[in-house]
């Protein structure tokens, strides 16, 4: 199955949505939330790594599913 939006666009968009939500929800005064609360920077880094890992897993799963197709189905794909 081909994705309508490539991973190099999906990952930054999801990351910016989460970072923006954290910035909006965390009360940090005039500073950025991850500057005021350094643990948020670690949370954002872990979330970014999880997004990248999820994309690798999805690509691997798609590759395995493609290899399991019959030759006729591979041509249709």
Short mmCIF file of N, CA and C in Angstrom, two decimals:
data_model
loop_
_atom_site.label_atom_id
_atom_site.label_comp_id
_atom_site.label_asym_id
_atom_site.label_seq_id
_atom_site.Cartn_x
_atom_site.Cartn_y
_atom_site.Cartn_z
N UNK A 1 0.84 -1.18 0.00
CA UNK A 1 0.00 0.00 0.00
C UNK A 1 0.88 1.23 0.00
N UNK A 2 0.67 2.09 -0.92
CA UNK A 2 1.46 3.30 -1.01
C UNK A 2 0.81 4.38 -0.16
N UNK A 3 1.65 5.11 0.54
CA UNK A 3 1.15 6.18 1.40
C UNK A 3 0.99 7.45 0.58
N UNK A 4 -0.06 8.19 0.86
CA UNK A 4 -0.30 9.44 0.14
C UNK A 4 0.70 10.52 0.57
N UNK A 5 1.12 10.47 1.81
CA UNK A 5 2.06 11.45 2.33
C UNK A 5 3.34 10.71 2.72
N UNK A 6 4.50 11.12 2.19
CA UNK A 6 5.74 10.41 2.52
C UNK A 6 6.16 10.61 3.97
N UNK A 7 7.00 9.70 4.45
CA UNK A 7 7.42 9.71 5.85
C UNK A 7 8.21 10.96 6.19
N UNK A 8 8.98 11.49 5.25
CA UNK A 8 9.80 12.66 5.55
C UNK A 8 8.95 13.92 5.75
N UNK A 9 7.68 13.85 5.40
CA UNK A 9 6.74 14.94 5.70
C UNK A 9 5.93 14.59 6.94
N UNK A 10 5.49 13.32 7.05
CA UNK A 10 4.65 12.90 8.17
C UNK A 10 5.34 13.06 9.52
N UNK A 11 6.61 12.66 9.62
CA UNK A 11 7.31 12.71 10.91
C UNK A 11 7.43 14.14 11.43
N UNK A 12 7.94 15.09 10.64
CA UNK A 12 8.02 16.46 11.18
C UNK A 12 6.66 17.08 11.51
N UNK A 13 5.64 16.75 10.71
CA UNK A 13 4.31 17.33 10.97
C UNK A 13 3.77 16.82 12.30
N UNK A 14 3.84 15.49 12.52
CA UNK A 14 3.37 14.95 13.79
C UNK A 14 4.20 15.49 14.95
N UNK A 15 5.51 15.60 14.75
CA UNK A 15 6.38 16.11 15.81
C UNK A 15 6.03 17.56 16.15
N UNK A 16 5.80 18.39 15.15
CA UNK A 16 5.46 19.79 15.40
C UNK A 16 4.09 19.92 16.08
N UNK A 17 3.16 19.03 15.73
CA UNK A 17 1.85 19.06 16.39
C UNK A 17 2.01 18.75 17.88
N UNK A 18 2.78 17.72 18.20
CA UNK A 18 2.99 17.35 19.60
C UNK A 18 3.78 18.44 20.33
N UNK A 19 4.83 18.97 19.70
CA UNK A 19 5.61 20.04 20.34
C UNK A 19 4.75 21.28 20.57
N UNK A 20 3.92 21.62 19.59
CA UNK A 20 3.02 22.76 19.75
C UNK A 20 2.00 22.54 20.85
N UNK A 21 1.48 21.32 20.94
CA UNK A 21 0.51 21.02 22.00
C UNK A 21 1.17 21.11 23.37
N UNK A 22 2.40 20.59 23.49
CA UNK A 22 3.10 20.70 24.78
C UNK A 22 3.39 22.15 25.12
N UNK A 23 3.77 22.93 24.12
CA UNK A 23 4.05 24.35 24.36
C UNK A 23 2.78 25.08 24.80
N UNK A 24 1.66 24.71 24.23
CA UNK A 24 0.40 25.35 24.57
C UNK A 24 -0.10 24.94 25.95
N UNK A 25 0.07 23.66 26.29
CA UNK A 25 -0.50 23.13 27.53
C UNK A 25 0.37 23.38 28.77
N UNK A 26 1.67 23.50 28.60
CA UNK A 26 2.56 23.68 29.74
C UNK A 26 2.74 25.17 30.00
N UNK A 27 2.46 25.58 31.23
CA UNK A 27 2.61 26.98 31.61
C UNK A 27 4.07 27.26 31.89
N UNK A 28 4.70 28.04 31.00
CA UNK A 28 6.12 28.32 31.16
C UNK A 28 6.43 29.81 31.17
N UNK A 29 5.43 30.65 31.27
CA UNK A 29 5.66 32.08 31.30
C UNK A 29 6.06 32.60 29.93
N UNK A 30 7.11 33.42 29.89
CA UNK A 30 7.56 34.02 28.64
C UNK A 30 8.55 33.15 27.88
N UNK A 31 9.13 32.15 28.54
CA UNK A 31 10.11 31.27 27.89
C UNK A 31 9.41 30.12 27.18
N UNK A 32 10.19 29.44 26.35
CA UNK A 32 9.69 28.21 25.75
C UNK A 32 9.55 27.16 26.84
N UNK A 33 8.60 26.25 26.65
CA UNK A 33 8.32 25.24 27.67
C UNK A 33 9.50 24.30 27.86
N UNK A 34 10.19 23.91 26.77
CA UNK A 34 11.31 22.99 26.93
C UNK A 34 12.55 23.67 27.50
N UNK A 35 12.60 24.99 27.49
CA UNK A 35 13.69 25.70 28.16
C UNK A 35 13.40 25.81 29.65
N UNK A 36 12.16 26.09 29.97
CA UNK A 36 11.76 26.22 31.37
C UNK A 36 11.73 24.88 32.08
N UNK A 37 11.31 23.84 31.38
CA UNK A 37 11.23 22.48 31.94
C UNK A 37 12.07 21.54 31.07
N UNK A 38 13.34 21.32 31.41
CA UNK A 38 14.23 20.52 30.55
C UNK A 38 13.75 19.09 30.32
N UNK A 39 12.94 18.55 31.22
CA UNK A 39 12.44 17.20 31.02
C UNK A 39 11.55 17.11 29.78
N UNK A 40 10.90 18.20 29.42
CA UNK A 40 10.08 18.20 28.21
C UNK A 40 10.93 18.01 26.96
N UNK A 41 12.14 18.53 26.96
CA UNK A 41 13.03 18.33 25.82
C UNK A 41 13.36 16.85 25.66
N UNK A 42 13.55 16.16 26.78
CA UNK A 42 13.82 14.73 26.75
C UNK A 42 12.58 13.98 26.25
N UNK A 43 11.41 14.38 26.70
CA UNK A 43 10.16 13.75 26.26
C UNK A 43 9.98 13.95 24.76
N UNK A 44 10.26 15.15 24.26
CA UNK A 44 10.14 15.41 22.83
C UNK A 44 11.15 14.58 22.03
N UNK A 45 12.36 14.42 22.54
CA UNK A 45 13.36 13.61 21.86
C UNK A 45 12.93 12.14 21.80
N UNK A 46 12.42 11.63 22.90
CA UNK A 46 11.95 10.24 22.93
C UNK A 46 10.77 10.07 21.96
N UNK A 47 9.88 11.03 21.94
CA UNK A 47 8.74 10.96 21.03
C UNK A 47 9.20 10.98 19.57
N UNK A 48 10.20 11.80 19.26
CA UNK A 48 10.74 11.85 17.90
C UNK A 48 11.36 10.50 17.52
N UNK A 49 12.10 9.90 18.43
CA UNK A 49 12.69 8.59 18.17
C UNK A 49 11.62 7.52 17.97
N UNK A 50 10.53 7.61 18.74
CA UNK A 50 9.42 6.67 18.56
C UNK A 50 8.73 6.84 17.20
N UNK A 51 8.58 8.07 16.75
CA UNK A 51 8.00 8.31 15.43
C UNK A 51 8.87 7.71 14.33
N UNK A 52 10.18 7.90 14.44
CA UNK A 52 11.10 7.36 13.44
C UNK A 52 11.07 5.84 13.47
N UNK A 53 11.07 5.26 14.67
CA UNK A 53 11.03 3.80 14.80
C UNK A 53 9.72 3.25 14.23
N UNK A 54 8.62 3.92 14.45
CA UNK A 54 7.33 3.47 13.93
C UNK A 54 7.34 3.48 12.41
N UNK A 55 7.95 4.48 11.80
CA UNK A 55 8.04 4.52 10.34
C UNK A 55 8.88 3.37 9.81
N UNK A 56 10.00 3.05 10.47
CA UNK A 56 10.82 1.92 10.05
C UNK A 56 10.04 0.61 10.16
N UNK A 57 9.30 0.46 11.24
CA UNK A 57 8.52 -0.77 11.44
C UNK A 57 7.43 -0.88 10.38
N UNK A 58 6.75 0.21 10.08
CA UNK A 58 5.72 0.19 9.05
C UNK A 58 6.29 -0.13 7.67
N UNK A 59 7.46 0.44 7.36
CA UNK A 59 8.10 0.13 6.08
C UNK A 59 8.51 -1.33 6.00
N UNK A 60 9.04 -1.88 7.09
CA UNK A 60 9.43 -3.29 7.11
C UNK A 60 8.20 -4.18 6.96
N UNK A 61 7.13 -3.84 7.64
CA UNK A 61 5.89 -4.62 7.54
C UNK A 61 5.34 -4.58 6.12
N UNK A 62 5.37 -3.42 5.50
CA UNK A 62 4.89 -3.30 4.12
C UNK A 62 5.77 -4.13 3.18
N UNK A 63 7.07 -4.15 3.40
CA UNK A 63 7.97 -4.93 2.57
C UNK A 63 7.68 -6.43 2.73
N UNK A 64 7.46 -6.87 3.95
CA UNK A 64 7.14 -8.28 4.20
C UNK A 64 5.82 -8.65 3.52
N UNK A 65 4.84 -7.80 3.63
CA UNK A 65 3.55 -8.08 3.01
C UNK A 65 3.67 -8.11 1.48
N UNK A 66 4.52 -7.24 0.92
CA UNK A 66 4.71 -7.23 -0.53
C UNK A 66 5.39 -8.52 -0.99
N UNK A 67 6.37 -8.99 -0.22
CA UNK A 67 7.06 -10.23 -0.59
C UNK A 67 6.14 -11.44 -0.53
N UNK A 68 5.08 -11.38 0.25
CA UNK A 68 4.15 -12.49 0.39
C UNK A 68 3.11 -12.54 -0.73
N UNK A 69 3.06 -11.50 -1.56
CA UNK A 69 2.07 -11.46 -2.63
C UNK A 69 2.44 -12.41 -3.76
N UNK A 70 1.43 -12.82 -4.49
CA UNK A 70 1.68 -13.62 -5.69
C UNK A 70 2.25 -12.71 -6.78
N UNK A 71 2.89 -13.28 -7.82
CA UNK A 71 3.44 -12.43 -8.88
C UNK A 71 2.39 -11.55 -9.57
N UNK A 72 1.17 -12.06 -9.74
CA UNK A 72 0.13 -11.24 -10.37
C UNK A 72 -0.26 -10.07 -9.47
N UNK A 73 -0.34 -10.35 -8.18
CA UNK A 73 -0.69 -9.27 -7.24
C UNK A 73 0.43 -8.25 -7.14
N UNK A 74 1.68 -8.70 -7.27
CA UNK A 74 2.81 -7.76 -7.25
C UNK A 74 2.74 -6.81 -8.44
N UNK A 75 2.33 -7.33 -9.60
CA UNK A 75 2.22 -6.47 -10.78
C UNK A 75 1.09 -5.47 -10.62
N UNK A 76 -0.01 -5.88 -10.01
CA UNK A 76 -1.13 -4.95 -9.77
C UNK A 76 -0.73 -3.88 -8.75
N UNK A 77 0.08 -4.26 -7.79
CA UNK A 77 0.51 -3.32 -6.76
C UNK A 77 1.37 -2.25 -7.37
#
